[in-house]
XYZ file of C-alpha atoms in Angstrom:
427
model
C -14.453 -11.378 -11.806
C -16.083 -10.338 -15.090
C -19.499 -10.526 -13.359
C -18.564 -7.824 -10.862
C -19.320 -4.152 -11.380
C -16.480 -1.892 -12.506
C -16.454 -0.111 -9.144
C -15.717 -3.374 -7.350
C -13.036 -4.337 -9.847
C -11.267 -1.001 -9.273
C -10.886 -1.992 -5.632
C -10.558 -5.767 -5.640
C -9.438 -7.094 -9.031
C -5.927 -8.329 -9.688
C -4.873 -9.310 -6.185
C -6.547 -11.430 -3.503
C -4.551 -11.767 -0.272
C -4.365 -15.163 1.362
C -4.724 -15.764 5.072
C -2.343 -13.507 6.973
C -1.013 -11.756 3.847
C -0.837 -8.034 3.145
C -4.195 -6.484 2.341
C -2.478 -4.053 -0.030
C -0.629 -5.181 -3.129
C 2.957 -5.874 -1.976
C 5.828 -3.916 -3.499
C 8.295 -6.568 -4.639
C 11.289 -4.244 -4.861
C 13.710 -6.831 -6.201
C 15.396 -7.350 -9.531
C 16.073 -11.032 -8.958
C 14.299 -14.172 -7.739
C 15.846 -17.280 -6.184
C 15.238 -20.919 -7.132
C 16.386 -24.155 -5.532
C 17.418 -25.851 -8.768
C 18.514 -24.907 -12.261
C 15.782 -27.157 -13.620
C 13.077 -25.063 -11.986
C 14.504 -21.863 -13.443
C 15.000 -23.549 -16.810
C 11.267 -24.175 -17.060
C 10.716 -20.431 -16.827
C 13.167 -19.737 -19.633
C 11.430 -22.392 -21.739
C 8.010 -20.833 -21.017
C 6.888 -24.127 -19.528
C 6.088 -22.674 -16.092
C 4.885 -19.365 -14.682
C 7.046 -17.379 -12.323
C 9.683 -14.684 -12.038
C 13.406 -14.625 -12.546
C 14.242 -11.020 -13.493
C 12.175 -7.857 -13.110
C 13.136 -6.591 -16.557
C 10.626 -9.101 -17.916
C 8.042 -9.444 -15.171
C 7.474 -8.513 -11.547
C 4.657 -9.624 -9.206
C 3.634 -6.076 -8.290
C 3.284 -5.078 -11.945
C 1.409 -8.253 -12.789
C -1.139 -7.696 -10.017
C -1.915 -4.253 -11.435
C -1.956 -5.469 -15.038
C -4.482 -8.104 -13.995
C -6.707 -5.413 -12.490
C -6.687 -3.381 -15.716
C -7.275 -6.578 -17.679
C -10.386 -7.259 -15.587
C -11.636 -3.693 -16.056
C -11.285 -3.977 -19.833
C -12.690 -7.510 -19.979
C -9.553 -9.005 -21.545
C -7.720 -12.269 -21.036
C -4.122 -11.156 -20.477
C -2.305 -7.851 -19.943
C 1.112 -6.350 -19.300
C 2.370 -3.058 -17.903
C 5.009 -0.973 -19.672
C 7.173 1.898 -18.500
C 5.129 4.509 -20.404
C 2.169 4.954 -22.702
C 4.559 5.446 -25.599
C 6.126 2.072 -24.855
C 2.657 0.516 -24.880
C 1.916 2.113 -28.269
C 5.204 0.866 -29.700
C 4.968 -2.652 -28.274
C 1.350 -3.074 -29.397
C 2.372 -2.485 -33.018
C 5.889 -3.919 -33.092
C 4.637 -7.160 -31.570
C 3.005 -8.029 -34.912
C 4.700 -5.688 -37.404
C 8.237 -5.900 -38.756
C 10.237 -4.382 -41.609
C 8.182 -4.415 -44.796
C 4.836 -4.349 -43.021
C 2.132 -1.694 -43.063
C -0.463 -0.360 -40.648
C -3.468 1.921 -40.911
C -4.018 4.603 -38.290
C -6.590 7.242 -37.626
C -5.014 10.629 -38.345
C -6.607 12.038 -35.192
C -4.243 10.652 -32.566
C -1.818 11.942 -29.959
C 1.093 13.812 -31.546
C 3.689 11.549 -29.962
C 2.008 8.470 -31.410
C 1.729 10.163 -34.799
C 5.472 10.841 -34.754
C 6.195 7.270 -33.592
C 4.337 5.859 -36.585
C 5.251 8.435 -39.228
C 8.933 8.944 -38.400
C 10.480 6.440 -35.994
C 8.775 3.264 -37.188
C 9.261 4.363 -40.785
C 13.002 4.169 -40.118
C 12.406 0.580 -39.025
C 10.805 -0.255 -42.357
C 7.193 -0.154 -41.183
C 4.917 2.113 -43.219
C 1.663 3.766 -42.191
C -1.368 5.192 -43.930
C -3.230 7.823 -41.927
C -6.955 8.072 -42.585
C -9.522 10.626 -41.538
C -11.428 8.984 -38.658
C -14.629 10.108 -40.348
C -13.607 8.873 -43.788
C -16.077 6.995 -45.935
C -16.159 3.209 -45.999
C -14.658 3.366 -49.479
C -11.760 5.546 -48.320
C -11.069 3.236 -45.403
C -11.149 0.202 -47.667
C -8.711 1.853 -50.085
C -6.128 2.260 -47.285
C -5.615 -1.498 -46.898
C -2.604 -3.113 -48.568
C -1.553 -6.766 -48.892
C 1.015 -6.199 -46.110
C -1.342 -4.396 -43.692
C -1.059 -5.982 -40.240
C -3.319 -3.853 -38.028
C -5.605 -0.844 -37.706
C -5.023 1.698 -34.920
C -7.180 4.426 -33.394
C -8.012 6.291 -30.196
C -11.385 6.030 -28.468
C -11.246 9.784 -27.842
C -8.490 11.453 -29.818
C -5.951 13.557 -27.932
C -6.383 16.511 -28.310
C -8.868 16.638 -31.222
C -11.542 14.829 -29.141
C -12.758 12.900 -32.165
C -14.877 9.937 -31.076
C -13.839 6.949 -33.180
C -16.541 4.733 -34.668
C -14.959 1.633 -33.128
C -17.492 -0.807 -34.524
C -16.983 0.378 -38.100
C -13.188 0.299 -37.884
C -13.284 -3.157 -36.283
C -15.503 -4.477 -39.078
C -13.103 -3.159 -41.722
C -10.055 -4.587 -39.943
C -11.617 -8.009 -39.508
C -12.729 -8.128 -43.149
C -9.009 -8.022 -43.987
C -7.959 -10.481 -41.289
C -6.146 -7.982 -39.064
C -6.774 -6.778 -35.489
C -8.008 -3.388 -34.338
C -5.797 -1.755 -31.689
C -7.493 0.963 -29.630
C -5.891 3.511 -27.309
C -8.531 3.898 -24.583
C -6.597 6.367 -22.434
C -9.080 9.256 -22.327
C -12.266 7.230 -21.896
C -10.787 4.597 -19.548
C -12.664 1.305 -19.094
C -15.027 3.154 -16.752
C -16.609 5.025 -19.674
C -15.851 2.737 -22.618
C -14.872 -0.911 -23.097
C -13.692 -1.188 -26.713
C -13.696 -5.006 -26.685
C -17.500 -4.873 -26.532
C -17.460 -3.073 -29.899
C -15.030 -5.359 -31.718
C -11.570 -4.069 -30.746
C -8.938 -6.781 -30.308
C -6.176 -5.058 -28.334
C -6.510 -2.069 -25.994
C -3.677 0.121 -24.743
C -3.435 2.877 -22.158
C -1.162 5.604 -21.054
C -1.753 4.849 -17.388
C 0.035 8.138 -16.658
C -3.292 9.859 -17.298
C -6.607 9.122 -15.567
C -5.617 5.701 -14.265
C -2.872 7.153 -12.085
C -4.666 10.478 -11.927
C -2.312 12.280 -9.548
C 0.823 13.338 -11.478
C 2.663 10.591 -9.624
C 3.882 7.987 -12.092
C 4.486 7.374 -15.790
C 3.273 4.082 -17.209
C 1.419 2.152 -19.883
C -0.596 -1.003 -20.315
C -1.518 -3.420 -23.122
C -4.583 -5.652 -22.826
C -5.504 -8.508 -25.172
C -9.146 -9.404 -25.740
C -8.109 -13.007 -26.379
C -10.505 -13.193 -29.327
C -8.362 -12.623 -32.406
C -7.539 -15.918 -34.106
C -3.890 -15.568 -35.112
C -3.734 -19.087 -36.549
C -6.640 -18.347 -38.891
C -4.360 -15.770 -40.562
C -1.080 -17.572 -39.958
C 0.678 -16.172 -43.033
C 0.088 -12.591 -41.839
C 1.503 -13.115 -38.346
C 4.550 -15.399 -38.519
C 5.897 -14.035 -35.233
C 2.963 -15.628 -33.463
C 2.314 -18.641 -35.674
C 5.786 -19.981 -36.471
C 8.515 -21.253 -34.104
C 10.509 -18.658 -32.174
C 14.140 -19.744 -32.328
C 15.026 -17.483 -29.403
C 12.717 -19.555 -27.173
C 13.536 -23.093 -28.253
C 11.097 -23.097 -31.120
C 7.926 -22.264 -29.208
C 4.978 -21.247 -31.385
C 3.048 -18.755 -29.277
C -0.357 -19.146 -30.906
C -0.222 -22.917 -30.503
C 1.242 -23.051 -26.981
C -0.771 -20.213 -25.429
C -3.848 -20.005 -27.657
C -5.827 -16.925 -28.602
C -6.093 -15.905 -24.956
C -2.379 -15.684 -24.165
C -0.247 -15.695 -27.304
C -0.048 -11.957 -27.953
C 0.937 -10.803 -24.447
C 3.261 -13.762 -23.867
C 5.186 -12.900 -27.028
C 5.321 -9.214 -26.097
C 6.768 -10.128 -22.717
C 9.113 -12.914 -23.821
C 10.509 -11.027 -26.820
C 9.963 -7.277 -26.614
C 10.239 -6.732 -22.884
C 13.206 -9.109 -22.759
C 15.049 -7.251 -25.521
C 13.924 -3.643 -25.033
C 13.376 -3.560 -21.274
C 10.619 -0.933 -21.089
C 9.511 -2.260 -17.727
C 7.854 -0.193 -14.981
C 9.395 0.026 -11.532
C 7.452 -1.942 -8.890
C 6.905 1.263 -6.910
C 5.340 2.905 -9.967
C 2.983 -0.039 -10.374
C 2.024 0.281 -6.716
C 1.245 3.997 -7.118
C -0.767 3.247 -10.244
C -2.880 0.807 -8.255
C -3.700 3.513 -5.723
C -5.040 5.631 -8.570
C -7.071 2.773 -10.000
C -8.886 2.293 -6.708
C -10.650 5.660 -7.106
C -10.883 5.741 -10.915
C -14.620 5.133 -11.005
C -15.299 8.033 -8.645
C -12.906 10.435 -10.301
C -14.151 9.866 -13.844
C -17.678 10.780 -12.811
C -16.467 14.083 -11.341
C -14.142 14.837 -14.281
C -17.036 14.446 -16.723
C -19.487 16.481 -14.639
C -17.035 19.369 -14.229
C -16.068 19.295 -17.895
C -19.673 19.472 -19.075
C -20.377 22.511 -16.901
C -17.252 24.280 -18.119
C -17.945 23.414 -21.753
C -21.428 24.899 -21.357
C -19.967 28.063 -19.803
C -17.431 28.458 -22.598
C -20.020 27.846 -25.300
C -22.037 30.790 -24.004
C -19.065 33.169 -23.573
C -18.775 36.017 -26.065
C -14.983 35.756 -26.365
C -14.939 32.056 -27.252
C -14.988 31.219 -30.964
C -15.866 27.543 -30.656
C -16.049 24.694 -28.145
C -15.553 20.981 -28.731
C -16.895 18.567 -26.144
C -18.890 15.504 -27.142
C -21.136 15.839 -24.101
C -22.650 19.029 -25.499
C -25.872 18.581 -27.448
C -25.251 19.620 -31.012
C -21.631 18.457 -30.988
C -20.837 16.451 -34.115
C -19.906 13.444 -31.966
C -22.758 13.733 -29.454
C -24.730 10.758 -30.766
C -21.631 8.617 -31.262
C -20.526 9.385 -27.719
C -23.954 8.333 -26.430
C -23.509 5.005 -28.209
C -19.998 4.183 -27.021
C -19.841 6.209 -23.779
C -23.361 6.713 -22.407
C -22.081 7.646 -18.932
C -19.704 10.360 -20.115
C -16.566 10.751 -22.209
C -13.693 12.395 -20.331
C -12.675 15.615 -18.626
C -10.909 17.222 -21.593
C -12.463 20.183 -23.426
C -10.986 22.005 -26.419
C -11.883 25.482 -27.580
C -10.651 28.509 -29.478
C -10.399 32.084 -28.187
C -11.555 34.776 -30.579
C -8.432 36.446 -31.912
C -6.453 33.264 -32.578
C -2.995 32.450 -31.236
C -2.283 35.871 -29.731
C -5.582 36.006 -27.871
C -5.106 32.467 -26.586
C -1.656 33.327 -25.248
C -3.015 36.421 -23.463
C -5.827 34.406 -21.935
C -3.514 31.628 -20.718
C -1.002 34.085 -19.261
C -3.669 35.482 -16.898
C -4.910 32.197 -15.481
C -4.321 31.915 -11.739
C -5.616 28.507 -10.643
C -5.441 26.601 -13.897
C -1.865 25.567 -14.648
C -0.122 25.562 -18.018
C 1.306 22.059 -18.288
C 2.042 19.400 -20.880
C 0.232 16.841 -18.778
C -3.442 16.008 -19.088
C -6.143 13.901 -17.429
C -5.483 14.036 -13.732
C -6.819 15.590 -10.529
C -5.397 19.068 -11.202
C -6.884 21.240 -13.905
C -4.314 22.195 -16.530
C -4.257 23.839 -19.930
C -2.111 23.634 -23.077
C -1.720 25.062 -26.564
C -0.805 21.868 -28.500
C 0.376 23.520 -31.732
C 3.248 25.140 -29.864
C 4.038 22.201 -27.570
C 2.973 18.555 -27.897
C 2.239 18.824 -31.632
C 4.916 21.353 -32.583
C 6.745 18.788 -34.751
C 3.761 18.674 -37.123
C 3.237 20.924 -40.138
C 0.129 23.094 -40.464
C -1.277 20.575 -42.931
C -0.630 17.707 -40.531
C -2.174 19.696 -37.689
C -5.294 20.257 -39.739
C -5.474 16.577 -40.719
C -5.153 15.590 -37.071
C -7.903 18.012 -36.055
C -5.533 20.213 -34.056
C -5.862 23.747 -35.392
C -3.331 26.426 -34.560
C -5.877 28.164 -32.308
C -6.864 25.052 -30.350
C -6.582 25.232 -26.563
C -6.814 21.985 -24.592
C -8.305 22.252 -21.121
C -8.021 19.206 -18.888
C -10.669 19.690 -16.222
C -9.694 18.339 -12.819
C -11.453 17.626 -9.555
C -11.519 21.111 -8.043
C -14.851 22.814 -7.359
C -16.229 23.774 -10.737
C -17.233 27.294 -9.621
C -13.611 28.092 -8.757
C -12.489 26.909 -12.178
C -15.147 28.921 -13.991
C -14.201 32.030 -12.010
C -10.580 31.638 -13.102
C -11.583 31.245 -16.746
C -13.875 34.263 -16.464
C -11.218 36.618 -15.089
C -8.601 35.477 -17.629
C -10.987 35.934 -20.546
C -11.731 39.445 -19.292
C -8.084 40.321 -20.088
C -8.442 39.391 -23.770
């Protein structure tokens, strides 16, 4: 499957029907699965056999879709979660516990920032946020003896910072820890972080992967390359016996390719139950089938709109890595030569008040907290998604008080530009 083009994987990966079976992924709308003997079911509980016994842990429909995303990213094993936030939490909590530390880019989604800085702090896990464009010396200084991972976003939401994945991976590996990358905005159509040294990739599948405002979800994909046993003292959850599963040692039983996701399923999904509904997984798969086509259109529309905004007299600044002269233009060409995403940020001259006037007069473009789907929508993050952050934190995250986030959809670009034009005329 890894030899196929991404377009073919979007359609065919994850599920191959046998003779006479459903061509579409089946919706296994059942919580429970029947076995003929207790011994057969016991093998599942002992992780000695593959199969299903309760949808809170695993479900065939979800696994088919996870396998498709795994193939798109070039990983070895994947799992779906009930939301992108659940994927963010599981990806970290699977290898961090009380007393541990992680390093994160400061330019990340506000909800993830709050998860790390507030919620996980209450669990005894500390975080050091670093400027994604920090020097090598500053990045090195952030590591501590108890650091367990480094986290970043391919394209930061909403700052649109393009992370230097290769550099962050090199730093993480020098300290014997994995790099976890949120690849939501780029998707595996435009960037495959494993090719640049990332070890674990996560997604909010709610965004481009679903692409139609239909279903919330998340996904975690393991590259299968990080050698947990080589750093056994750092990762006891993977390299020492798990008493809750009859003493299984995940890294020994399942190897580099399967240990991380198996543990996340057997422990975290079992205990926390952030599982997607089978119907949601089915809807997600429908979105994945057109992902390659949609991303091309999102990027083309966004570039035209970014160019229009850059030339408009009432716009103070525009941030889109596809624009020549953008500070991340060359980095985007390296990691995402076919385009970045459909999200553009900009500031209206006159600050907050002018931005509010502009947004109030939009007719086709909707004000919404959502982002990255077929319908164009717009948001002022400082007063919504990032409102829990102080002005200093907003600045550190690259989300100024005047920033407007425009998620460019699949409508005809001339209609979108006309709507922007008439709204700006009211400022």
